[in-house]
Amino acid sequence: MTKALPHFDSVFSIDCVLFGFDEGELKILLIERNQDPFKDWWALPGNIVGAEESLDQSASRILYELTGLKDVFMEQYYTFGDVDRHPQGRVVTVAYYAILRLGGEKTLKPVSDFAKKAQWI
């Protein structure tokens, strides 16, 4: 008989922390959320890890879906796992980061309904 693991009620997510710089100015990339919880709030681009994806694959997919950016090299930075950090239950989040030079070739256009828009702030 197979014994179930005790914490299958946890969810894993990815947050992408992208810093952009140009001409001495540093910005961060945020999305305006289009779904609850936190609808209409500005947030880091983030979402749930896909069941058939690695963490790196999920990070690339999430960044593309929420900002339209592709082929951005990101590194794992930190894992957040406090028990009560999300109102809908236990969410463990792996943060990825990147630093980009801003320029006209990096047009932001979310391809998912999860984000209303993405913007460098």
PDB file of C-alpha atoms in Angstrom:
ATOM      1  CA  MET A   1       0.000   0.000   0.000  1.00  0.00           C
ATOM      2  CA  THR A   2       1.297   3.455  -0.906  1.00  0.00           C
ATOM      3  CA  LYS A   3       1.370   5.992   1.893  1.00  0.00           C
ATOM      4  CA  ALA A   4       0.431   9.551   0.914  1.00  0.00           C
ATOM      5  CA  LEU A   5       2.818  12.341   1.800  1.00  0.00           C
ATOM      6  CA  PRO A   6       1.355  14.704   4.425  1.00  0.00           C
ATOM      7  CA  HIS A   7       1.714  18.035   2.583  1.00  0.00           C
ATOM      8  CA  PHE A   8       0.211  17.505  -0.858  1.00  0.00           C
ATOM      9  CA  ASP A   9      -1.925  20.582  -0.224  1.00  0.00           C
ATOM     10  CA  SER A  10       1.013  22.933  -0.918  1.00  0.00           C
ATOM     11  CA  VAL A  11       1.266  24.854  -4.187  1.00  0.00           C
ATOM     12  CA  PHE A  12       4.497  25.958  -5.854  1.00  0.00           C
ATOM     13  CA  SER A  13       4.762  29.252  -7.691  1.00  0.00           C
ATOM     14  CA  ILE A  14       7.367  31.367  -9.447  1.00  0.00           C
ATOM     15  CA  ASP A  15       7.885  35.123  -9.142  1.00  0.00           C
ATOM     16  CA  CYS A  16      10.102  36.885 -11.679  1.00  0.00           C
ATOM     17  CA  VAL A  17      12.059  39.878 -10.376  1.00  0.00           C
ATOM     18  CA  LEU A  18      13.371  41.814 -13.365  1.00  0.00           C
ATOM     19  CA  PHE A  19      15.420  44.961 -12.982  1.00  0.00           C
ATOM     20  CA  GLY A  20      15.908  47.216 -15.984  1.00  0.00           C
ATOM     21  CA  PHE A  21      18.508  49.946 -16.328  1.00  0.00           C
ATOM     22  CA  ASP A  22      19.176  52.674 -18.851  1.00  0.00           C
ATOM     23  CA  GLU A  23      21.011  55.989 -18.595  1.00  0.00           C
ATOM     24  CA  GLY A  24      21.584  55.769 -14.845  1.00  0.00           C
ATOM     25  CA  GLU A  25      17.998  54.824 -13.990  1.00  0.00           C
ATOM     26  CA  LEU A  26      16.983  51.520 -12.376  1.00  0.00           C
ATOM     27  CA  LYS A  27      13.428  50.190 -12.768  1.00  0.00           C
ATOM     28  CA  ILE A  28      11.525  47.052 -11.786  1.00  0.00           C
ATOM     29  CA  LEU A  29       9.053  45.175 -13.987  1.00  0.00           C
ATOM     30  CA  LEU A  30       5.551  44.819 -12.515  1.00  0.00           C
ATOM     31  CA  ILE A  31       2.210  43.570 -13.802  1.00  0.00           C
ATOM     32  CA  GLU A  32      -1.255  44.845 -13.021  1.00  0.00           C
ATOM     33  CA  ARG A  33      -3.192  41.760 -11.972  1.00  0.00           C
ATOM     34  CA  ASN A  34      -6.497  40.971 -13.656  1.00  0.00           C
ATOM     35  CA  GLN A  35      -7.682  38.155 -11.340  1.00  0.00           C
ATOM     36  CA  ASP A  36      -8.482  37.679  -7.667  1.00  0.00           C
ATOM     37  CA  PRO A  37      -7.015  37.671  -5.177  1.00  0.00           C
ATOM     38  CA  PHE A  38      -5.336  41.052  -5.503  1.00  0.00           C
ATOM     39  CA  LYS A  39      -7.133  42.055  -8.717  1.00  0.00           C
ATOM     40  CA  ASP A  40      -6.048  45.534  -9.897  1.00  0.00           C
ATOM     41  CA  TRP A  41      -2.935  45.437  -7.692  1.00  0.00           C
ATOM     42  CA  TRP A  42       0.581  45.828  -9.054  1.00  0.00           C
ATOM     43  CA  ALA A  43       2.718  42.729  -8.473  1.00  0.00           C
ATOM     44  CA  LEU A  44       5.797  40.884  -9.601  1.00  0.00           C
ATOM     45  CA  PRO A  45       5.137  38.675 -12.633  1.00  0.00           C
ATOM     46  CA  GLY A  46       4.330  35.321 -11.068  1.00  0.00           C
ATOM     47  CA  ASN A  47       2.070  32.295 -11.249  1.00  0.00           C
ATOM     48  CA  ILE A  48       1.788  28.580 -10.468  1.00  0.00           C
ATOM     49  CA  VAL A  49       4.427  26.048 -11.570  1.00  0.00           C
ATOM     50  CA  GLY A  50       3.118  23.806 -14.348  1.00  0.00           C
ATOM     51  CA  ALA A  51       2.636  20.130 -13.424  1.00  0.00           C
ATOM     52  CA  GLU A  52       4.800  18.931 -16.332  1.00  0.00           C
ATOM     53  CA  GLU A  53       7.412  21.734 -16.212  1.00  0.00           C
ATOM     54  CA  SER A  54      10.721  22.227 -14.464  1.00  0.00           C
ATOM     55  CA  LEU A  55      11.094  25.357 -12.350  1.00  0.00           C
ATOM     56  CA  ASP A  56      13.197  27.003 -15.082  1.00  0.00           C
ATOM     57  CA  GLN A  57      10.614  26.153 -17.759  1.00  0.00           C
ATOM     58  CA  SER A  58       7.831  27.554 -15.573  1.00  0.00           C
ATOM     59  CA  ALA A  59       9.787  30.766 -14.971  1.00  0.00           C
ATOM     60  CA  SER A  60      10.261  31.308 -18.724  1.00  0.00           C
ATOM     61  CA  ARG A  61       6.610  30.525 -19.501  1.00  0.00           C
ATOM     62  CA  ILE A  62       5.271  32.760 -16.730  1.00  0.00           C
ATOM     63  CA  LEU A  63       7.482  35.676 -17.763  1.00  0.00           C
ATOM     64  CA  TYR A  64       6.331  35.319 -21.383  1.00  0.00           C
ATOM     65  CA  GLU A  65       2.623  34.956 -20.554  1.00  0.00           C
ATOM     66  CA  LEU A  66       2.557  37.948 -18.213  1.00  0.00           C
ATOM     67  CA  THR A  67       4.923  40.331 -20.026  1.00  0.00           C
ATOM     68  CA  GLY A  68       5.514  39.050 -23.561  1.00  0.00           C
ATOM     69  CA  LEU A  69       9.278  38.830 -22.913  1.00  0.00           C
ATOM     70  CA  LYS A  70      11.135  35.786 -24.293  1.00  0.00           C
ATOM     71  CA  ASP A  71      14.641  34.397 -24.006  1.00  0.00           C
ATOM     72  CA  VAL A  72      15.496  36.218 -20.776  1.00  0.00           C
ATOM     73  CA  PHE A  73      18.225  34.507 -18.762  1.00  0.00           C
ATOM     74  CA  MET A  74      17.086  34.337 -15.125  1.00  0.00           C
ATOM     75  CA  GLU A  75      18.712  32.871 -12.025  1.00  0.00           C
ATOM     76  CA  GLN A  76      17.028  31.408  -8.957  1.00  0.00           C
ATOM     77  CA  TYR A  77      17.368  33.875  -6.111  1.00  0.00           C
ATOM     78  CA  TYR A  78      15.416  32.775  -3.026  1.00  0.00           C
ATOM     79  CA  THR A  79      12.538  30.575  -1.879  1.00  0.00           C
ATOM     80  CA  PHE A  80       9.695  32.025   0.196  1.00  0.00           C
ATOM     81  CA  GLY A  81       7.680  29.561   2.245  1.00  0.00           C
ATOM     82  CA  ASP A  82       6.041  31.126   5.292  1.00  0.00           C
ATOM     83  CA  VAL A  83       2.905  29.149   6.097  1.00  0.00           C
ATOM     84  CA  ASP A  84       0.363  32.013   6.071  1.00  0.00           C
ATOM     85  CA  ARG A  85       1.840  34.209   3.338  1.00  0.00           C
ATOM     86  CA  HIS A  86      -1.045  33.730   0.868  1.00  0.00           C
ATOM     87  CA  PRO A  87      -4.790  34.096   1.588  1.00  0.00           C
ATOM     88  CA  GLN A  88      -5.789  31.009  -0.431  1.00  0.00           C
ATOM     89  CA  GLY A  89      -3.539  28.471   1.273  1.00  0.00           C
ATOM     90  CA  ARG A  90       0.044  27.260   1.446  1.00  0.00           C
ATOM     91  CA  VAL A  91       2.120  28.646  -1.441  1.00  0.00           C
ATOM     92  CA  VAL A  92       5.868  28.117  -1.709  1.00  0.00           C
ATOM     93  CA  THR A  93       7.402  30.619  -4.136  1.00  0.00           C
ATOM     94  CA  VAL A  94      10.754  30.428  -5.904  1.00  0.00           C
ATOM     95  CA  ALA A  95      11.976  33.874  -6.963  1.00  0.00           C
ATOM     96  CA  TYR A  96      13.981  34.257 -10.170  1.00  0.00           C
ATOM     97  CA  TYR A  97      15.829  37.447 -11.083  1.00  0.00           C
ATOM     98  CA  ALA A  98      17.434  39.123 -14.074  1.00  0.00           C
ATOM     99  CA  ILE A  99      18.989  42.473 -14.895  1.00  0.00           C
ATOM    100  CA  LEU A 100      18.266  43.855 -18.362  1.00  0.00           C
ATOM    101  CA  ARG A 101      19.355  46.892 -20.318  1.00  0.00           C
ATOM    102  CA  LEU A 102      16.162  48.700 -21.295  1.00  0.00           C
ATOM    103  CA  GLY A 103      15.578  49.523 -24.934  1.00  0.00           C
ATOM    104  CA  GLY A 104      12.911  49.688 -27.632  1.00  0.00           C
ATOM    105  CA  GLU A 105      13.301  46.017 -28.559  1.00  0.00           C
ATOM    106  CA  LYS A 106      11.759  44.853 -25.268  1.00  0.00           C
ATOM    107  CA  THR A 107       8.077  45.591 -25.888  1.00  0.00           C
ATOM    108  CA  LEU A 108       5.793  44.538 -23.037  1.00  0.00           C
ATOM    109  CA  LYS A 109       2.546  42.836 -24.017  1.00  0.00           C
ATOM    110  CA  PRO A 110       0.942  40.198 -21.772  1.00  0.00           C
ATOM    111  CA  VAL A 111      -0.452  37.209 -23.677  1.00  0.00           C
ATOM    112  CA  SER A 112      -2.464  35.900 -20.706  1.00  0.00           C
ATOM    113  CA  ASP A 113      -5.645  37.295 -19.147  1.00  0.00           C
ATOM    114  CA  PHE A 114      -3.971  37.009 -15.735  1.00  0.00           C
ATOM    115  CA  ALA A 115      -2.268  40.395 -16.297  1.00  0.00           C
ATOM    116  CA  LYS A 116      -3.926  43.581 -17.557  1.00  0.00           C
ATOM    117  CA  LYS A 117      -0.567  45.095 -18.429  1.00  0.00           C
ATOM    118  CA  ALA A 118       3.133  44.999 -17.661  1.00  0.00           C
ATOM    119  CA  GLN A 119       5.176  48.108 -16.993  1.00  0.00           C
ATOM    120  CA  TRP A 120       8.672  49.189 -15.975  1.00  0.00           C
ATOM    121  CA  ILE A 121       8.313  51.292 -12.823  1.00  0.00           C
TER     122      ILE A 121
END
